mmCIF file of C-alpha atoms in Angstrom:
data_model
loop_
_atom_site.group_PDB
_atom_site.id
_atom_site.type_symbol
_atom_site.label_atom_id
_atom_site.label_comp_id
_atom_site.label_asym_id
_atom_site.label_seq_id
_atom_site.Cartn_x
_atom_site.Cartn_y
_atom_site.Cartn_z
ATOM 1 C CA ILE A 160 118.321 94.038 100.464
ATOM 2 C CA GLN A 161 117.426 96.342 103.354
ATOM 3 C CA ALA A 162 114.953 93.833 104.789
ATOM 4 C CA PRO A 163 115.745 92.765 108.357
ATOM 5 C CA SER A 164 115.570 89.055 109.111
ATOM 6 C CA TYR A 165 112.645 89.857 111.447
ATOM 7 C CA ASN A 166 110.863 92.843 112.917
ATOM 8 C CA SER A 167 108.276 93.293 115.607
ATOM 9 C CA SER A 168 106.315 96.168 117.115
ATOM 10 C CA LEU A 169 104.363 96.666 120.304
ATOM 11 C CA ALA A 170 102.384 99.731 121.360
ATOM 12 C CA VAL A 171 100.423 100.647 124.472
ATOM 13 C CA ASP A 172 97.989 103.581 124.457
ATOM 14 C CA TRP A 173 96.660 104.211 127.964
ATOM 15 C CA ARG A 174 94.158 106.806 129.135
ATOM 16 C CA PHE A 175 95.378 107.104 132.700
ATOM 17 C CA ALA A 176 93.154 109.984 133.848
ATOM 18 C CA HIS A 177 89.762 111.282 132.774
ATOM 19 C CA LEU A 178 89.185 114.902 133.775
ATOM 20 C CA ALA A 179 86.195 117.142 133.165
ATOM 21 C CA ALA A 180 88.154 119.029 130.481
ATOM 22 C CA GLY A 181 89.667 115.986 128.763
ATOM 23 C CA ASP A 182 91.879 112.919 128.987
ATOM 24 C CA LEU A 183 95.500 112.401 129.986
ATOM 25 C CA ARG A 184 97.082 109.718 127.814
ATOM 26 C CA LEU A 185 100.352 107.831 127.659
ATOM 27 C CA LEU A 186 101.563 106.165 124.474
ATOM 28 C CA VAL A 187 104.633 103.928 124.476
ATOM 29 C CA ASP A 188 105.735 101.981 121.422
ATOM 30 C CA GLY A 189 108.731 99.853 120.639
ATOM 31 C CA ASN A 190 110.179 98.331 117.495
ATOM 32 C CA VAL A 191 112.692 95.495 117.280
ATOM 33 C CA TYR A 192 114.623 94.708 114.104
ATOM 34 C CA GLY A 193 116.821 91.757 113.198
ATOM 35 C CA LYS A 194 120.081 91.873 111.288
ATOM 36 C CA GLN A 195 119.901 93.860 108.082
ATOM 37 C CA TYR A 196 122.120 93.929 105.000
ATOM 38 C CA PHE A 197 122.201 96.965 102.718
ATOM 39 C CA ASP A 198 123.454 95.347 99.510
ATOM 40 C CA ALA A 199 122.917 92.180 97.455
ATOM 41 C CA PRO A 200 126.242 90.491 98.358
ATOM 42 C CA ASN A 201 125.384 90.897 102.085
ATOM 43 C CA THR A 202 128.577 92.792 102.884
ATOM 44 C CA GLN A 203 129.237 92.174 106.558
ATOM 45 C CA ARG A 204 131.205 95.332 107.299
ATOM 46 C CA ILE A 205 128.212 97.587 106.554
ATOM 47 C CA ALA A 206 125.507 95.280 107.957
ATOM 48 C CA GLN A 207 123.395 96.436 110.888
ATOM 49 C CA GLY A 208 122.967 93.965 113.724
ATOM 50 C CA GLY A 209 119.663 93.565 115.535
ATOM 51 C CA TYR A 210 118.458 96.526 117.599
ATOM 52 C CA GLY A 211 115.382 98.034 119.211
ATOM 53 C CA VAL A 212 113.947 101.544 119.530
ATOM 54 C CA VAL A 213 111.464 102.815 122.135
ATOM 55 C CA ASN A 214 109.325 105.956 121.740
ATOM 56 C CA GLY A 215 106.859 107.634 124.070
ATOM 57 C CA ARG A 216 104.293 110.415 124.246
ATOM 58 C CA VAL A 217 102.240 111.909 127.067
ATOM 59 C CA SER A 218 99.312 114.126 126.100
ATOM 60 C CA PHE A 219 96.213 115.954 127.198
ATOM 61 C CA GLU A 220 93.284 115.685 124.786
ATOM 62 C CA GLY A 221 90.395 118.076 125.303
ATOM 63 C CA ASN A 222 86.763 116.912 125.208
ATOM 64 C CA ASP A 223 85.561 119.889 123.168
ATOM 65 C CA LYS A 224 84.418 119.375 119.580
ATOM 66 C CA PRO A 225 86.366 120.830 117.808
ATOM 67 C CA GLY A 226 89.122 119.942 120.213
ATOM 68 C CA PHE A 227 92.705 120.506 121.045
ATOM 69 C CA SER A 228 95.558 118.450 122.407
ATOM 70 C CA LEU A 229 98.909 119.180 124.014
ATOM 71 C CA GLY A 230 101.670 116.626 124.073
ATOM 72 C CA ALA A 231 105.300 115.932 124.837
ATOM 73 C CA TRP A 232 107.158 113.134 123.068
ATOM 74 C CA ILE A 233 110.496 111.350 122.864
ATOM 75 C CA LYS A 234 111.843 109.175 120.047
ATOM 76 C CA ASN A 235 114.664 106.638 120.467
ATOM 77 C CA ALA A 236 114.520 107.104 124.249
ATOM 78 C CA ALA A 237 117.598 104.923 124.883
ATOM 79 C CA ASN A 238 119.589 106.853 122.241
ATOM 80 C CA ARG A 239 120.356 103.602 120.397
ATOM 81 C CA GLN A 240 122.939 104.069 117.645
ATOM 82 C CA TYR A 241 122.163 102.168 114.457
ATOM 83 C CA LEU A 242 122.644 102.385 110.704
ATOM 84 C CA ALA A 243 119.645 103.357 108.606
ATOM 85 C CA TYR A 244 121.494 102.736 105.331
ATOM 86 C CA GLY A 245 124.885 101.599 104.124
ATOM 87 C CA LEU A 246 126.698 101.460 100.801
ATOM 88 C CA ALA A 247 129.855 99.391 100.329
ATOM 89 C CA GLN A 248 132.235 101.501 98.217
ATOM 90 C CA ARG A 249 135.598 100.673 99.798
ATOM 91 C CA ASP A 250 137.157 98.591 97.001
ATOM 92 C CA PRO A 251 138.343 100.806 94.076
ATOM 93 C CA ALA A 252 139.046 97.666 91.997
ATOM 94 C CA GLN A 253 135.269 97.079 91.922
ATOM 95 C CA GLY A 254 134.427 100.681 91.064
ATOM 96 C CA GLY A 255 134.325 101.870 94.667
ATOM 97 C CA LEU A 256 135.444 105.233 95.978
ATOM 98 C CA GLY A 257 137.826 103.915 98.625
ATOM 99 C CA PHE A 258 135.435 104.273 101.549
ATOM 100 C CA ASP A 259 132.088 102.927 102.717
ATOM 101 C CA TYR A 260 129.092 105.190 103.078
ATOM 102 C CA ALA A 261 126.698 104.842 106.008
ATOM 103 C CA LEU A 262 123.732 106.864 107.158
ATOM 104 C CA VAL A 263 123.148 106.696 110.897
ATOM 105 C CA GLY A 264 119.648 106.468 112.325
ATOM 106 C CA GLU A 265 117.933 109.313 114.124
ATOM 107 C CA PRO A 266 119.358 109.889 117.631
ATOM 108 C CA ARG A 267 117.237 110.606 120.698
ATOM 109 C CA THR A 268 114.904 113.471 119.899
ATOM 110 C CA PHE A 269 112.190 115.059 121.965
ATOM 111 C CA GLY A 270 109.691 117.836 121.668
ATOM 112 C CA ALA A 271 106.220 119.122 122.287
ATOM 113 C CA ASP A 272 103.212 119.681 120.083
ATOM 114 C CA GLU A 273 99.871 121.401 120.119
ATOM 115 C CA THR A 274 96.980 120.459 117.848
ATOM 116 C CA TYR A 275 93.684 122.214 117.278
ATOM 117 C CA ARG A 276 90.979 120.458 115.273
ATOM 118 C CA PHE A 277 88.300 122.565 113.602
#
């Protein structure tokens, strides 16, 4: 239950510029998941087929100790729609509520961050 048939991850962390004040870095990671069932009977109508998600972050990391960093990031860059969870409740004869419940995965999100280490 809730275990994909396979999963794989790949990440690249690249310091693409070294400046006197610090480093410019690029981080890209991707995750691929196989088909996933959310209940013991492997109900097909709420199963999630295989999918992949790509995330990225570009940052400046200062050389000072203590240091600071500034970054901008994006999650689910391709805005892939997928189910994070599902619950088969459609059949009232089996104690269901007459509908299936599904929780969709996080859509494309992006933002910025600042960190100061002391």
